[in-house]
Short mmCIF file of C-alpha atoms and ligand atoms in Angstrom, two decimals:
data_model
loop_
_atom_site.label_atom_id
_atom_site.label_comp_id
_atom_site.label_asym_id
_atom_site.label_seq_id
_atom_site.Cartn_x
_atom_site.Cartn_y
_atom_site.Cartn_z
CA MET A 718 -6.30 10.13 -49.61
CA MET A 719 -5.10 11.07 -46.18
CA GLY A 720 -7.90 10.64 -43.67
CA GLN A 721 -8.59 12.88 -40.69
CA LEU A 722 -10.13 12.00 -37.37
CA SER A 723 -13.48 13.74 -37.32
CA SER A 724 -15.26 12.62 -34.18
CA GLY A 725 -13.17 14.43 -31.57
CA GLN A 726 -13.64 13.97 -27.84
CA ASP A 727 -16.44 16.39 -27.14
CA ARG A 728 -19.39 14.03 -27.69
CA LEU A 729 -21.92 14.05 -24.89
CA PHE A 730 -23.39 10.55 -25.36
CA TYR A 731 -21.48 7.40 -26.11
CA SER A 732 -22.57 3.89 -26.95
CA PHE A 733 -19.96 2.03 -24.97
CA ASN A 734 -20.11 -1.33 -23.20
CA LEU A 735 -17.14 -2.10 -20.97
CA GLU A 736 -17.87 -5.81 -21.26
CA ASP A 737 -17.18 -5.74 -25.01
CA HIS A 738 -13.71 -4.28 -24.55
CA ILE A 739 -12.18 -6.88 -22.24
CA PRO A 740 -10.59 -9.73 -24.23
CA ALA A 741 -12.02 -13.19 -23.55
CA ASN A 742 -8.60 -14.53 -22.52
CA HIS A 743 -7.70 -11.63 -20.21
CA LEU A 744 -6.22 -12.79 -16.89
CA LEU A 745 -8.77 -10.78 -14.90
CA ARG A 746 -11.63 -12.52 -16.71
CA SER A 747 -10.24 -15.91 -15.69
CA ILE A 748 -9.71 -14.71 -12.11
CA ASP A 749 -13.22 -13.26 -12.00
CA ARG A 750 -14.67 -16.65 -12.94
CA CYS A 751 -12.82 -18.25 -10.00
CA LEU A 752 -13.57 -15.56 -7.45
CA ASP A 753 -16.65 -15.81 -5.26
CA LEU A 754 -17.12 -12.86 -2.91
CA SER A 755 -20.84 -13.37 -2.38
CA ASP A 756 -20.33 -14.05 1.37
CA LEU A 757 -18.05 -11.07 1.90
CA ARG A 758 -20.72 -8.62 3.01
CA HIS A 759 -22.20 -11.15 5.40
CA TYR A 760 -18.73 -11.89 6.84
CA LEU A 761 -18.03 -8.20 7.45
CA ALA A 762 -21.53 -7.24 8.64
CA ASP A 763 -20.55 -7.03 12.34
CA PHE A 764 -17.71 -4.63 11.59
CA TYR A 765 -19.90 -1.92 10.03
CA SER A 766 -22.29 0.35 11.86
CA PRO A 767 -25.98 -0.15 10.96
CA ILE A 768 -26.44 3.65 10.81
CA GLY A 769 -24.58 6.56 9.26
CA ARG A 770 -23.22 7.39 5.82
CA PRO A 771 -22.71 4.35 3.53
CA SER A 772 -19.09 3.29 3.33
CA ILE A 773 -17.08 2.40 0.25
CA ASP A 774 -18.17 -1.08 -0.87
CA PRO A 775 -15.71 -3.54 0.75
CA GLU A 776 -15.97 -5.82 -2.30
CA LEU A 777 -14.72 -2.96 -4.46
CA MET A 778 -11.69 -2.49 -2.18
CA ILE A 779 -10.93 -6.21 -2.10
CA ARG A 780 -11.19 -6.41 -5.89
CA MET A 781 -8.86 -3.41 -6.24
CA LEU A 782 -6.38 -4.97 -3.83
CA ILE A 783 -6.48 -8.20 -5.84
CA VAL A 784 -5.71 -6.20 -9.00
CA GLY A 785 -2.83 -4.49 -7.19
CA TYR A 786 -1.27 -7.70 -5.92
CA CYS A 787 -1.93 -9.47 -9.20
CA TYR A 788 -0.04 -6.88 -11.27
CA GLY A 789 2.62 -5.92 -8.74
CA ILE A 790 1.12 -2.46 -8.06
CA ARG A 791 2.21 -2.02 -4.48
CA SER A 792 1.39 1.63 -3.96
CA GLU A 793 -2.28 2.27 -3.15
CA ARG A 794 -2.04 5.75 -4.60
CA ARG A 795 -0.84 4.28 -7.90
CA LEU A 796 -3.43 1.52 -7.71
CA CYS A 797 -6.19 4.15 -7.58
CA GLU A 798 -4.69 5.94 -10.59
CA GLU A 799 -4.42 2.70 -12.55
CA ALA A 800 -7.97 1.64 -11.66
CA HIS A 801 -9.15 5.03 -12.87
CA LEU A 802 -7.43 4.67 -16.26
CA ASN A 803 -7.44 0.95 -17.02
CA LEU A 804 -10.64 -0.45 -18.53
CA ALA A 805 -9.90 -4.05 -17.51
CA TYR A 806 -9.30 -2.99 -13.91
CA ARG A 807 -12.58 -1.05 -13.93
CA TRP A 808 -14.42 -4.04 -15.34
CA PHE A 809 -12.96 -6.40 -12.71
CA CYS A 810 -13.80 -3.96 -9.90
CA ARG A 811 -17.41 -3.65 -11.19
CA LEU A 812 -16.88 0.08 -11.78
CA SER A 813 -18.63 1.80 -14.66
CA LEU A 814 -16.86 4.42 -16.76
CA GLU A 815 -18.36 7.17 -14.67
CA ASP A 816 -17.93 5.64 -11.22
CA GLU A 817 -15.47 7.29 -8.86
CA VAL A 818 -12.44 5.30 -7.78
CA PRO A 819 -12.05 5.44 -3.95
CA ASN A 820 -9.36 7.66 -2.49
CA HIS A 821 -6.13 5.87 -1.62
CA SER A 822 -6.46 6.85 2.06
CA THR A 823 -9.59 4.66 2.30
CA PHE A 824 -7.40 1.60 1.88
CA SER A 825 -5.11 2.56 4.77
CA LYS A 826 -8.04 3.15 7.09
CA ASN A 827 -9.75 -0.13 6.26
CA ARG A 828 -6.59 -2.23 6.16
CA HIS A 829 -5.53 -1.09 9.60
CA GLY A 830 -9.06 -1.09 10.92
CA ARG A 831 -11.91 -3.43 10.13
CA PHE A 832 -10.06 -5.59 7.57
CA ARG A 833 -7.43 -6.43 10.18
CA ASP A 834 -9.91 -6.76 13.03
CA SER A 835 -12.05 -9.16 11.01
CA ASP A 836 -9.05 -11.12 9.66
CA LEU A 837 -10.55 -10.57 6.23
CA PHE A 838 -7.43 -11.50 4.26
CA ARG A 839 -7.27 -14.86 6.02
CA TRP A 840 -10.94 -15.37 5.13
CA LEU A 841 -10.15 -14.55 1.49
CA PHE A 842 -7.14 -16.89 1.52
CA ASN A 843 -9.31 -19.71 2.90
CA GLU A 844 -12.05 -19.09 0.35
CA VAL A 845 -9.55 -19.24 -2.52
CA LEU A 846 -7.92 -22.31 -1.02
CA ARG A 847 -11.32 -24.00 -0.73
CA ARG A 848 -11.93 -23.40 -4.42
CA CYS A 849 -8.44 -24.67 -5.28
CA MET A 850 -9.25 -27.86 -3.35
CA GLY A 851 -12.55 -28.15 -5.19
CA ALA A 852 -10.72 -27.88 -8.51
CA GLY A 853 -8.29 -30.66 -7.50
CA LEU A 854 -5.24 -28.40 -7.19
CA VAL A 855 -4.59 -29.41 -3.57
CA LYS A 856 -3.97 -33.10 -3.05
CA GLY A 857 -3.15 -32.92 0.66
CA GLU A 858 -0.51 -35.67 0.43
CA GLY A 859 2.14 -33.66 2.22
CA PHE A 860 3.54 -30.21 2.66
CA ALA A 861 6.88 -28.48 2.23
CA VAL A 862 8.34 -25.66 4.27
CA ASP A 863 10.92 -23.17 3.10
CA ALA A 864 12.00 -19.65 3.98
CA SER A 865 12.93 -16.61 1.98
CA ILE A 866 14.12 -13.19 3.03
CA ILE A 867 11.74 -10.34 2.29
CA LYS A 868 12.99 -6.93 3.32
CA ALA A 869 10.97 -5.11 5.93
CA ASP A 870 9.69 -1.61 5.44
CA ALA A 871 11.99 -0.40 8.20
CA SER A 872 12.22 3.11 9.49
CA TRP A 873 15.68 4.60 8.89
CA GLN A 874 15.42 6.68 12.06
CA ARG A 875 15.25 3.51 14.16
CA GLY A 876 18.07 1.68 12.37
CA VAL A 877 21.09 0.14 14.10
CA PRO A 878 24.52 0.75 12.50
CA GLY A 879 25.71 -2.34 10.64
CA ASP A 880 29.09 -2.42 12.39
CA GLU A 881 27.52 -2.56 15.84
CA PRO A 882 28.09 -6.16 17.04
CA VAL A 883 25.09 -8.13 18.28
CA ASN A 884 25.73 -10.26 21.32
CA TRP A 885 23.69 -13.37 20.55
CA SER A 886 24.75 -14.96 23.83
CA ASP A 887 22.61 -12.35 25.58
CA PRO A 888 19.62 -14.39 26.83
CA ALA A 889 17.32 -11.47 26.13
CA LEU A 890 18.08 -11.73 22.41
CA SER A 891 17.34 -15.41 21.90
CA THR A 892 14.11 -17.30 22.25
CA ARG A 893 13.82 -20.31 24.53
CA ALA A 894 13.75 -22.69 21.54
CA VAL A 895 16.96 -21.24 20.06
CA ARG A 896 18.68 -21.25 23.46
CA GLU A 897 17.85 -24.91 24.04
CA TYR A 898 19.03 -25.83 20.54
CA LEU A 899 22.37 -24.05 20.98
CA GLU A 900 22.88 -25.58 24.42
CA ALA A 901 22.24 -29.05 22.99
CA LEU A 902 24.78 -28.38 20.24
CA ASP A 903 27.33 -27.19 22.79
CA GLU A 904 26.94 -30.40 24.75
CA GLU A 905 27.67 -32.51 21.63
CA ALA A 906 30.60 -30.50 20.23
CA GLU A 907 33.20 -31.07 22.80
CA GLU A 908 35.52 -33.57 21.10
CA TYR A 909 36.34 -35.45 17.87
CA ARG A 910 37.59 -38.98 17.26
CA CYS A 911 40.30 -39.87 14.80
CA PRO A 912 40.20 -42.96 12.50
CA ALA A 913 42.04 -44.96 15.17
CA GLY A 914 39.27 -44.10 17.64
CA ASN A 915 41.39 -41.77 19.78
CA VAL A 916 40.08 -38.49 21.09
CA LEU A 917 41.03 -35.06 19.71
CA ARG A 918 40.34 -32.17 22.06
CA SER A 919 40.77 -28.45 22.04
CA GLU A 920 42.06 -28.55 25.60
CA TRP A 921 44.13 -31.28 27.24
CA ARG A 922 44.86 -29.56 30.52
CA ALA A 923 43.03 -27.23 32.84
CA PHE A 924 44.02 -23.59 32.57
CA LYS A 925 43.94 -21.20 35.48
CA ASN A 926 41.94 -18.72 33.41
CA GLU A 927 39.35 -20.26 31.14
CA ARG A 928 40.19 -19.94 27.41
CA SER A 929 37.75 -19.84 24.48
CA HIS A 930 40.23 -21.46 22.02
CA VAL A 931 38.54 -19.60 19.17
CA THR A 932 41.04 -18.37 16.59
CA LYS A 933 40.82 -15.18 14.55
CA ALA A 934 39.36 -17.27 11.72
CA ASN A 935 36.49 -18.32 14.02
CA THR A 936 37.79 -21.86 14.32
CA ILE A 937 38.75 -24.09 17.22
CA ILE A 938 41.85 -26.29 16.91
CA PHE A 939 41.44 -29.90 18.06
CA ARG A 940 44.60 -31.89 18.84
CA SER A 941 45.29 -35.57 19.33
CA ARG A 942 47.45 -36.84 22.18
CA GLN A 943 51.13 -37.14 21.21
CA THR A 944 51.38 -40.51 22.97
CA ASP A 945 48.43 -41.90 20.94
CA CYS A 946 50.03 -40.97 17.62
CA ALA A 947 53.54 -42.14 18.50
CA ASN A 948 52.71 -45.84 18.12
CA CYS A 949 49.82 -45.56 15.71
CA PRO A 950 50.16 -47.61 12.46
CA MET A 951 48.32 -44.84 10.56
CA LYS A 952 50.69 -42.07 11.56
CA ALA A 953 52.60 -42.07 8.24
CA LYS A 954 49.37 -41.19 6.45
CA CYS A 955 47.65 -39.19 9.15
CA CYS A 956 50.31 -36.75 10.35
CA PRO A 957 53.67 -37.61 8.76
CA ASN A 958 55.40 -34.30 9.59
CA THR A 959 54.05 -33.58 13.05
CA THR A 960 54.03 -35.45 16.32
CA PHE A 961 50.25 -35.20 16.69
CA ARG A 962 47.18 -34.60 14.51
CA LYS A 963 45.64 -31.16 14.43
CA ILE A 964 42.30 -30.24 12.86
CA ALA A 965 40.58 -26.87 12.68
CA ARG A 966 36.83 -26.77 13.05
CA SER A 967 34.51 -23.82 12.57
CA VAL A 968 32.75 -22.62 15.69
CA HIS A 969 29.55 -23.49 13.81
CA GLU A 970 30.73 -27.01 13.04
CA ALA A 971 28.28 -28.60 15.46
CA ALA A 972 25.37 -26.99 13.66
CA ARG A 973 26.86 -28.07 10.33
CA ASP A 974 27.19 -31.64 11.63
CA VAL A 975 23.52 -31.69 12.54
CA ALA A 976 22.64 -30.37 9.08
CA ARG A 977 24.91 -32.98 7.41
CA ARG A 978 23.27 -35.77 9.41
CA ILE A 979 19.81 -34.58 8.41
CA ALA A 980 20.90 -34.15 4.78
CA ALA A 981 21.83 -37.84 4.57
CA THR A 982 18.32 -39.06 5.41
CA PRO A 983 15.83 -40.08 2.66
CA GLU A 984 13.24 -37.77 4.20
CA TYR A 985 15.54 -34.81 3.61
CA VAL A 986 16.15 -35.80 -0.04
CA ARG A 987 12.41 -35.93 -0.60
CA SER A 988 11.77 -32.66 1.22
CA ARG A 989 14.53 -30.97 -0.82
CA HIS A 990 12.75 -32.07 -3.97
CA GLU A 991 9.40 -30.79 -2.69
CA ARG A 992 10.94 -27.56 -1.44
CA LYS A 993 11.78 -26.53 -5.00
CA LYS A 994 8.09 -25.93 -5.59
CA VAL A 995 7.98 -23.53 -2.64
CA GLU A 996 11.13 -21.78 -3.85
CA MET A 997 9.46 -21.19 -7.22
CA LEU A 998 6.51 -19.62 -5.45
CA PHE A 999 8.80 -17.31 -3.49
CA ALA A 1000 10.57 -16.32 -6.72
CA HIS A 1001 7.20 -15.59 -8.34
CA LEU A 1002 6.10 -13.53 -5.34
CA LYS A 1003 9.26 -11.47 -5.39
CA ARG A 1004 9.81 -11.01 -9.11
CA ILE A 1005 6.37 -10.95 -10.68
CA LEU A 1006 4.19 -9.79 -7.80
CA LYS A 1007 6.95 -7.41 -6.64
CA LEU A 1008 6.91 -8.55 -3.02
CA GLY A 1009 10.65 -8.07 -2.58
CA ARG A 1010 9.98 -5.52 0.16
CA LEU A 1011 7.04 -5.24 2.51
CA ARG A 1012 5.11 -1.97 2.60
CA LEU A 1013 3.22 -2.41 5.85
CA ARG A 1014 5.08 -2.33 9.14
CA GLY A 1015 5.03 -4.72 12.05
CA MET A 1016 4.16 -8.39 12.27
CA SER A 1017 0.49 -7.82 11.57
CA GLY A 1018 1.36 -5.70 8.51
CA ALA A 1019 3.67 -8.43 7.20
CA THR A 1020 1.00 -11.08 7.85
CA ASP A 1021 -1.63 -9.03 6.00
CA GLU A 1022 0.61 -8.48 3.00
CA PHE A 1023 1.79 -12.03 2.77
CA THR A 1024 -1.68 -13.56 3.26
CA LEU A 1025 -3.14 -11.37 0.53
CA ALA A 1026 -0.22 -12.04 -1.83
CA ALA A 1027 -0.55 -15.79 -1.25
CA ALA A 1028 -4.33 -15.65 -1.88
CA VAL A 1029 -3.75 -13.78 -5.16
CA GLN A 1030 -1.00 -16.17 -6.17
CA ASN A 1031 -3.36 -19.12 -5.62
CA LEU A 1032 -6.09 -17.27 -7.48
CA ARG A 1033 -3.82 -16.73 -10.49
CA ARG A 1034 -2.89 -20.38 -10.47
CA LEU A 1035 -6.51 -21.48 -10.17
CA ALA A 1036 -7.52 -19.13 -13.00
CA LYS A 1037 -4.78 -20.50 -15.24
CA PHE A 1038 -5.68 -24.06 -14.33
CA THR A 1039 -9.41 -23.69 -14.99
CA SER A 1040 -8.90 -21.78 -18.25
CA GLN A 1041 -6.46 -24.39 -19.60
CA GLY A 1042 -8.01 -27.48 -18.03
CA PRO A 1043 -6.16 -30.06 -15.92
CA PRO A 1044 -2.77 -31.25 -17.26
CA VAL A 1045 -2.77 -34.45 -19.32
CA THR A 1046 -0.93 -37.23 -17.45
CA GLY A 1047 0.34 -40.63 -18.48
S1 LIG B 1354 48.06 -40.81 13.99
FE1 LIG B 1354 47.12 -40.05 15.81
S2 LIG B 1354 45.36 -38.94 15.09
FE2 LIG B 1354 46.08 -40.16 13.37
S3 LIG B 1354 44.83 -41.96 13.48
FE3 LIG B 1354 46.69 -42.40 14.62
S4 LIG B 1354 46.23 -41.85 16.74
FE4 LIG B 1354 44.65 -40.97 15.43
#
């Protein structure tokens, strides 16, 4: 017999417990077990007025932001809609079925105001890190550094056309550290030595007007002295069809040489191995947590976003680790 739904949606009273509807292995349950925000109110106490209308609970906003970064929901407007509809999100944010979800504009005000002034995201990052250390996830034996490009939320009105050349030799455009590094490279890149130990130079005589010697292909040609090659026993192999040896080097060759020298050291080999772990974290941030483009502008906006994303990434890892137990070794 074909059944028919009889209850409808117009009941006034429901017997409903949110707790019963969140699966035991749900990611947010594991994260909730690892998250301790009991000191949050105390930490923020100085940034709230003791009088006036009660604000939105900062713990609620932090929990919503964690949900957003955890599931790659970057828009605060969408985050509020999702928190309104999703039972697991409501449960994690300590919202009942009837509680109002804050307006999305509340996030903007707090993020740019008291959350930034109090460095709250750094506090959260440190709290999560402390718990990771307590769980044995951080050994502290070393660290690896890597970089990844994350697009800025740039304003199109303030853009610079792509074909407009940037003059990097302009001192105003380079920091002191970069300037010193480039000057040091310039000092080293003046000449090459051939296998016979003779010098190859880009310039063997002084010109009245100084020349850059940079070709259209962005290279500089280095030449040996004709007299050196004439009696050299290696000439038949080195430059059989010309009277001197000529090599083309990129204008960035000095920087490449420095990189090649570093790449040959055992420290570099080890750091390259360690760096893979950081690269995986960047890939996770960009692909799963959808941090391919920043939403907040300026350095402080980028710092806020990245600190929060890193805290959530550590939280996810800690939750996974504690729910599965430490890996079996040996
Ligand atoms: S032929 Fe010239 S460039 Fe080649 S090794 Fe001899 S001196 Fe050096």
